[in-house]
Short mmCIF file of C-alpha atoms in Angstrom, two decimals:
data_model
loop_
_atom_site.label_atom_id
_atom_site.label_comp_id
_atom_site.label_asym_id
_atom_site.label_seq_id
_atom_site.Cartn_x
_atom_site.Cartn_y
_atom_site.Cartn_z
CA MET M 1 -40.52 83.57 33.02
CA LYS M 2 -41.73 80.71 35.25
CA GLU M 3 -44.39 80.01 32.81
CA LYS M 4 -42.03 80.14 29.95
CA ILE M 5 -39.81 77.74 31.28
CA ALA M 6 -42.86 75.59 32.20
CA LYS M 7 -43.89 75.45 28.41
CA LEU M 8 -40.41 74.60 27.45
CA ILE M 9 -40.26 71.67 29.68
CA GLU M 10 -43.57 70.30 28.16
CA GLU M 11 -42.12 70.87 24.79
CA ALA M 12 -39.09 68.95 25.56
CA LYS M 13 -41.32 66.03 27.31
CA SER M 14 -43.16 65.79 24.15
CA ALA M 15 -40.03 65.82 21.82
CA ILE M 16 -38.48 63.01 24.18
CA LYS M 17 -41.85 61.02 24.29
CA SER M 18 -42.06 61.24 20.36
CA SER M 19 -38.49 60.04 19.68
CA ASP M 20 -38.22 56.79 17.91
CA SER M 21 -34.34 56.23 17.76
CA LEU M 22 -31.16 57.14 19.23
CA ALA M 23 -30.41 59.81 16.54
CA SER M 24 -33.58 61.86 17.28
CA ILE M 25 -33.48 61.77 21.07
CA ASN M 26 -29.84 62.82 20.67
CA ASN M 27 -31.11 65.75 18.54
CA VAL M 28 -33.70 66.59 21.50
CA LYS M 29 -30.56 66.53 23.99
CA VAL M 30 -29.10 68.97 21.99
CA LYS M 31 -31.72 71.45 20.98
CA TYR M 32 -32.84 71.62 24.65
CA LEU M 33 -29.42 71.25 26.83
CA GLY M 34 -26.61 71.88 24.06
CA LYS M 35 -24.24 74.88 24.18
CA SER M 36 -26.69 76.87 21.94
CA GLY M 37 -29.79 74.94 23.38
CA GLU M 38 -33.05 76.63 24.54
CA LEU M 39 -31.92 76.17 28.20
CA THR M 40 -28.41 77.69 27.61
CA GLN M 41 -29.97 80.73 25.96
CA LEU M 42 -32.39 81.32 28.89
CA LEU M 43 -29.27 81.47 31.11
CA ARG M 44 -27.42 83.69 28.94
CA GLY M 45 -30.44 85.87 28.96
CA MET M 46 -30.49 86.59 32.64
CA LYS M 47 -27.99 89.45 32.39
CA ASP M 48 -30.82 91.47 31.14
CA LEU M 49 -33.41 90.72 34.18
CA PRO M 50 -33.54 92.75 37.22
CA GLN M 51 -30.98 91.80 39.86
CA GLU M 52 -33.31 90.57 42.36
CA GLU M 53 -35.15 88.22 39.59
CA ARG M 54 -32.19 86.17 38.70
CA PRO M 55 -31.81 83.79 41.59
CA LEU M 56 -35.36 82.75 41.05
CA VAL M 57 -35.00 82.26 37.02
CA GLY M 58 -31.68 80.56 37.61
CA LYS M 59 -33.23 78.34 40.01
CA TYR M 60 -36.21 77.48 37.46
CA VAL M 61 -33.64 76.86 34.86
CA ASN M 62 -31.59 74.51 36.72
CA GLU M 63 -34.76 72.47 37.76
CA ALA M 64 -35.99 72.43 34.18
CA ARG M 65 -32.37 71.06 33.28
CA ASP M 66 -32.37 68.27 35.81
CA VAL M 67 -36.10 67.23 34.63
CA ILE M 68 -34.87 67.39 30.78
CA THR M 69 -31.68 65.74 31.48
CA GLN M 70 -33.48 62.87 33.20
CA LEU M 71 -36.03 62.46 30.76
CA THR M 72 -33.33 62.13 27.93
CA GLU M 73 -31.29 59.52 29.84
CA ASP M 74 -34.34 57.32 30.39
CA LYS M 75 -35.45 57.83 26.92
CA LEU M 76 -31.96 56.70 25.70
CA LYS M 77 -31.78 53.46 27.94
CA GLU M 78 -35.02 52.69 26.56
CA LEU M 79 -34.14 53.05 22.89
CA SER M 80 -30.71 51.71 23.41
CA GLN M 81 -32.30 48.49 25.13
CA ALA M 82 -34.91 48.33 22.17
CA GLU M 83 -32.14 48.71 19.19
CA THR M 84 -30.09 45.71 21.26
CA ASP M 85 -33.06 43.50 21.44
CA SER M 86 -33.75 44.13 17.91
CA LYS M 87 -30.18 43.03 16.97
CA MET M 88 -30.55 40.02 18.96
CA ILE M 89 -33.49 38.63 17.19
CA LYS M 90 -31.98 39.46 13.82
CA GLU M 91 -28.73 37.89 14.66
CA SER M 92 -29.70 34.90 16.63
CA VAL M 93 -28.88 31.48 15.95
CA ASP M 94 -31.07 28.73 16.22
CA ILE M 95 -29.08 26.20 18.02
CA THR M 96 -31.77 23.29 17.25
CA LEU M 97 -30.66 23.26 13.75
CA ASP M 98 -28.20 20.56 12.53
CA GLY M 99 -24.59 22.08 12.93
CA LYS M 100 -22.29 22.06 9.84
CA THR M 101 -19.79 19.36 9.96
CA THR M 102 -16.60 19.87 7.98
CA GLN M 103 -15.40 16.53 6.07
CA ARG M 104 -11.75 15.70 7.17
CA GLY M 105 -9.34 13.43 4.92
CA SER M 106 -7.17 10.66 5.91
CA LEU M 107 -3.72 9.63 4.83
CA HIS M 108 -3.81 7.41 1.82
CA PRO M 109 -3.14 3.55 2.69
CA CYS M 110 0.48 3.86 1.04
CA THR M 111 1.47 6.81 2.92
CA LEU M 112 0.46 5.00 5.96
CA VAL M 113 2.22 2.05 5.46
CA THR M 114 5.28 4.04 4.19
CA GLU M 115 5.37 6.22 7.41
CA GLU M 116 5.07 2.84 9.36
CA ILE M 117 7.79 1.23 7.97
CA VAL M 118 10.30 4.23 7.97
CA ASP M 119 9.40 4.65 11.63
CA ILE M 120 10.19 0.83 12.15
CA PHE M 121 13.61 1.15 10.53
CA LYS M 122 14.21 4.64 12.57
CA SER M 123 13.84 2.89 15.63
CA LEU M 124 16.47 0.33 14.65
CA GLY M 125 18.69 2.97 13.81
CA PHE M 126 18.33 3.68 10.00
CA THR M 127 18.64 7.09 8.59
CA LEU M 128 16.42 8.72 5.82
CA GLY M 129 18.20 8.47 2.44
CA ASP M 130 16.66 10.49 -0.90
CA GLY M 131 17.49 10.85 -4.40
CA PRO M 132 16.14 12.15 -7.59
CA GLU M 133 13.47 10.36 -9.53
CA ILE M 134 14.81 11.43 -12.98
CA GLU M 135 18.23 9.37 -12.58
CA LEU M 136 21.55 8.61 -14.60
CA ASP M 137 21.89 5.40 -15.84
CA LYS M 138 25.18 5.17 -14.02
CA PHE M 139 23.52 5.32 -10.70
CA CYS M 140 20.45 3.47 -11.64
CA PHE M 141 22.53 0.57 -13.13
CA GLN M 142 26.11 0.59 -13.69
CA MET M 143 27.15 1.41 -10.27
CA LEU M 144 24.85 -1.98 -9.22
CA ASN M 145 26.70 -4.09 -11.26
CA ILE M 146 24.25 -3.69 -14.04
CA PRO M 147 26.30 -3.07 -17.15
CA LEU M 148 24.56 -1.84 -20.49
CA ASP M 149 24.90 -5.53 -21.83
CA HIS M 150 23.47 -7.25 -18.66
CA PRO M 151 20.49 -9.62 -18.72
CA ALA M 152 19.09 -7.99 -15.70
CA ARG M 153 18.45 -4.96 -17.59
CA ASP M 154 15.52 -7.23 -19.33
CA MET M 155 13.86 -7.82 -15.85
CA GLN M 156 13.40 -4.06 -15.39
CA ASP M 157 11.86 -2.36 -18.35
CA THR M 158 12.83 1.11 -18.29
CA PHE M 159 11.56 4.66 -19.34
CA TYR M 160 14.34 6.37 -21.09
CA ILE M 161 14.51 10.03 -21.58
CA THR M 162 17.99 9.89 -23.24
CA ASP M 163 20.68 7.08 -23.47
CA ASP M 164 21.94 8.17 -20.31
CA ILE M 165 18.85 9.77 -18.46
CA LEU M 166 15.85 7.49 -17.24
CA LEU M 167 12.92 7.27 -14.83
CA ARG M 168 14.66 5.26 -11.97
CA THR M 169 13.39 1.84 -11.87
CA GLN M 170 14.35 1.55 -8.33
CA THR M 171 15.38 3.46 -5.18
CA SER M 172 18.98 1.50 -5.28
CA SER M 173 20.27 4.51 -7.06
CA VAL M 174 19.95 6.42 -3.90
CA GLN M 175 22.03 3.62 -2.13
CA ALA M 176 24.59 4.18 -4.89
CA ARG M 177 24.65 8.20 -4.30
CA THR M 178 25.02 7.35 -0.39
CA MET M 179 27.88 5.02 -0.82
CA ILE M 180 29.85 7.21 -3.06
CA ASN M 181 29.36 10.26 -0.81
CA THR M 182 29.52 8.70 2.82
CA LYS M 183 32.23 6.69 4.78
CA PRO M 184 30.95 3.58 6.56
CA PRO M 185 29.36 2.31 8.64
CA ILE M 186 26.20 3.33 6.62
CA ARG M 187 22.50 2.49 7.80
CA ILE M 188 19.87 3.88 5.53
CA VAL M 189 16.42 3.55 4.36
CA CYS M 190 15.55 4.77 1.00
CA PRO M 191 11.49 5.50 0.33
CA GLY M 192 10.40 6.86 -2.98
CA LYS M 193 8.53 6.69 -6.23
CA VAL M 194 10.06 4.17 -9.15
CA TYR M 195 8.75 4.01 -12.66
CA ARG M 196 8.42 0.95 -14.74
CA PRO M 197 6.26 0.17 -17.93
CA ASP M 198 3.96 -2.47 -16.27
CA ASP M 199 0.16 -2.04 -15.68
CA ASP M 200 -2.01 -4.86 -14.42
CA ALA M 201 -3.98 -5.90 -11.26
CA THR M 202 -0.61 -6.29 -9.37
CA HIS M 203 1.67 -3.49 -11.22
CA SER M 204 1.67 -0.28 -11.85
CA PRO M 205 3.72 2.13 -14.12
CA MET M 206 4.33 4.29 -10.98
CA PHE M 207 4.78 2.63 -7.66
CA GLN M 208 6.50 3.18 -4.54
CA GLN M 209 9.62 1.40 -3.00
CA ILE M 210 11.58 1.47 0.18
CA GLU M 211 15.07 -0.20 0.20
CA GLY M 212 17.53 -0.31 2.90
CA LEU M 213 21.35 -0.86 3.22
CA VAL M 214 23.75 -1.56 5.85
CA VAL M 215 27.57 -1.02 5.45
CA ASP M 216 29.58 -2.32 8.38
CA GLU M 217 32.24 -4.53 9.21
CA ASN M 218 31.40 -8.04 9.85
CA VAL M 219 27.66 -8.16 8.95
CA THR M 220 26.35 -11.38 7.46
CA LEU M 221 23.00 -13.09 6.13
CA CYS M 222 22.06 -13.91 9.79
CA ASP M 223 22.03 -10.32 10.62
CA LEU M 224 19.80 -9.71 7.51
CA LYS M 225 17.29 -12.52 8.52
CA GLY M 226 17.21 -11.07 12.12
CA LEU M 227 16.84 -7.70 11.00
CA LEU M 228 14.01 -8.52 8.69
CA GLU M 229 12.42 -10.83 11.17
CA THR M 230 12.07 -8.07 13.85
CA PHE M 231 10.95 -5.88 11.22
CA ALA M 232 7.89 -7.94 9.83
CA LYS M 233 6.83 -8.82 13.50
CA ARG M 234 6.64 -4.97 14.07
CA LEU M 235 4.78 -4.49 10.62
CA PHE M 236 2.35 -7.16 11.01
CA ASP M 237 2.28 -8.91 14.45
CA ASP M 238 4.49 -11.22 16.88
CA LYS M 239 3.55 -14.40 15.43
CA THR M 240 4.93 -13.45 11.92
CA LYS M 241 7.61 -15.81 10.48
CA VAL M 242 10.06 -15.14 7.80
CA ARG M 243 11.76 -17.37 5.33
CA PHE M 244 14.41 -16.84 2.53
CA ARG M 245 14.31 -18.46 -0.78
CA PRO M 246 17.35 -18.52 -2.85
CA SER M 247 17.14 -15.96 -5.72
CA PHE M 248 19.12 -13.45 -8.00
CA PHE M 249 19.91 -9.92 -7.88
CA PRO M 250 22.99 -8.70 -9.87
CA PHE M 251 23.87 -6.26 -6.83
CA THR M 252 23.55 -8.92 -3.87
CA GLU M 253 25.50 -12.14 -3.67
CA PRO M 254 23.93 -14.55 -2.22
CA SER M 255 20.48 -13.05 -3.09
CA VAL M 256 17.06 -14.26 -1.31
CA GLU M 257 13.40 -13.63 -1.63
CA VAL M 258 11.80 -13.09 1.63
CA ASP M 259 8.50 -14.61 2.56
CA VAL M 260 6.35 -13.89 5.68
CA THR M 261 3.61 -15.99 7.13
CA CYS M 262 0.06 -14.66 5.98
CA SER M 263 -0.93 -11.86 8.15
CA VAL M 264 -4.72 -12.95 7.87
CA CYS M 265 -4.22 -17.05 8.16
CA HIS M 266 -0.97 -17.17 10.31
CA GLY M 267 0.29 -19.79 7.91
CA LYS M 268 -2.89 -22.35 7.87
CA GLY M 269 -3.62 -21.07 4.18
CA CYS M 270 -6.53 -18.87 2.87
CA ARG M 271 -7.68 -16.87 -0.32
CA ILE M 272 -5.41 -14.13 0.61
CA CYS M 273 -1.94 -16.49 0.35
CA LYS M 274 -3.51 -18.78 -2.10
CA GLY M 275 -3.37 -21.67 0.29
CA THR M 276 0.14 -21.54 0.93
CA GLY M 277 0.35 -19.98 4.29
CA TRP M 278 3.01 -17.48 2.82
CA ILE M 279 3.25 -14.36 1.03
CA GLU M 280 6.24 -12.77 -0.54
CA ILE M 281 6.91 -9.02 0.55
CA LEU M 282 10.62 -8.25 -0.59
CA GLY M 283 13.81 -8.93 -2.10
CA ALA M 284 17.38 -8.68 -0.11
CA GLY M 285 20.78 -9.91 0.03
CA VAL M 286 24.37 -9.25 0.70
CA VAL M 287 26.04 -6.62 -1.21
CA ASN M 288 27.85 -7.74 -4.15
CA PRO M 289 31.49 -6.77 -3.69
CA LYS M 290 31.72 -5.47 -7.22
CA VAL M 291 29.05 -2.87 -6.02
CA PHE M 292 31.37 -1.62 -3.35
CA ASP M 293 34.41 -1.52 -5.61
CA ASN M 294 32.16 0.36 -8.09
CA CYS M 295 31.24 3.00 -5.37
CA GLY M 296 34.92 3.13 -3.86
CA ILE M 297 34.39 0.99 -0.53
CA ASP M 298 36.83 -1.35 0.35
CA SER M 299 35.05 -4.70 -0.35
CA LYS M 300 37.89 -6.63 1.81
CA LYS M 301 36.84 -4.79 4.86
CA TYR M 302 33.35 -3.80 4.59
CA LYS M 303 30.23 -6.27 4.07
CA GLY M 304 26.83 -5.00 3.31
CA LEU M 305 22.99 -5.96 3.43
CA ALA M 306 20.31 -4.78 1.29
CA PHE M 307 16.61 -5.25 0.89
CA GLY M 308 13.97 -3.54 -0.90
CA LEU M 309 10.16 -4.07 -0.93
CA GLY M 310 6.99 -2.38 -2.55
CA VAL M 311 4.88 -0.15 -0.78
CA GLU M 312 1.67 -1.00 -2.68
CA ARG M 313 2.13 -4.58 -2.37
CA VAL M 314 2.79 -4.39 1.41
CA ALA M 315 -0.40 -2.07 1.88
CA MET M 316 -2.47 -4.64 -0.32
CA ILE M 317 -1.34 -7.43 2.04
CA LYS M 318 -1.86 -5.60 5.30
CA TYR M 319 -5.29 -4.16 4.25
CA GLY M 320 -6.65 -6.87 2.22
CA ILE M 321 -6.98 -4.82 -1.09
CA PRO M 322 -6.99 -7.39 -4.15
CA ASP M 323 -6.41 -5.11 -7.15
CA MET M 324 -3.25 -2.45 -6.95
CA ARG M 325 -5.31 -0.25 -9.07
CA ILE M 326 -7.91 0.74 -6.48
CA LEU M 327 -5.18 2.73 -4.71
CA PHE M 328 -4.98 5.05 -7.60
CA GLU M 329 -8.25 5.57 -8.30
CA ASN M 330 -8.87 8.19 -5.64
CA ASP M 331 -12.36 6.84 -4.99
CA VAL M 332 -13.34 8.61 -1.69
CA ARG M 333 -15.35 5.97 -0.44
CA PHE M 334 -12.27 3.60 -0.53
CA LEU M 335 -9.94 6.43 1.21
CA LYS M 336 -12.71 7.28 3.73
CA GLU M 337 -12.11 3.50 5.39
CA PHE M 338 -8.56 4.58 6.37
CA LYS M 339 -9.59 7.63 8.73
#
């Protein structure tokens, strides 16, 4: 029996040594140490041995079990380490290679200007107003003192869908809707897209406006000038000055065009301001009492201030952009400059 067990150990050693994978070494372990393995069969056959031989045979079998168990565990560790090393080599990353960078976008200059302007007016107590881009003639014109036969309609060529439905030419329609549905005091700023059939270096058939409205008791043109001076200084710089020039808008009386000192030369004269030192940025005025009457607001009790500017124009001034059409070309090289 001793010789049989010794031979079994040698066979197991040979099988363990020749194993080249975790699967094969596990098969060897099952063959010799499993429930139906060689050593287990020897233990079960001890019942047929004489009583006096059983302790010695049991000792030999246990010694063989210990030897084979140790050998299989050592081989398992060796094969596991080899498999891990092989996997590490296959999945290794060469950290000397250039990394892959992700291209990050940036906000469009018009978006940057819109957000900056809205933030300025929010800090001055204004709330955000919004309305439909497909608008009724009633809100876009008639409520704002521009009836069907008014010559001011010639100043704003319009995309009509039907006789009563159009693409809004100004975000003033949001002001009309607000005045109908909100009791004074009112202080809103209304950004949004507007549409007019113009297309050249300084005009686009679709552009963005931001209009503001203040309705309260005892507001005056002086309040409007102070408000717009504060706005201009925050938008450009503290050296910016504001001047009013008389103008005409059917929804304000008096009406003014608002100029600011050139942000490049600060009033000295340069190519941006065409040597004048001033740049026109918006129109404004005191709300015409007829607009209040149309919207159901007591024009004897309340006064109003209104102003509006083109976002693209401000972006062109702020960033020195010579042609408005560049803003709509989606040239990545141009947009990257605003990261």
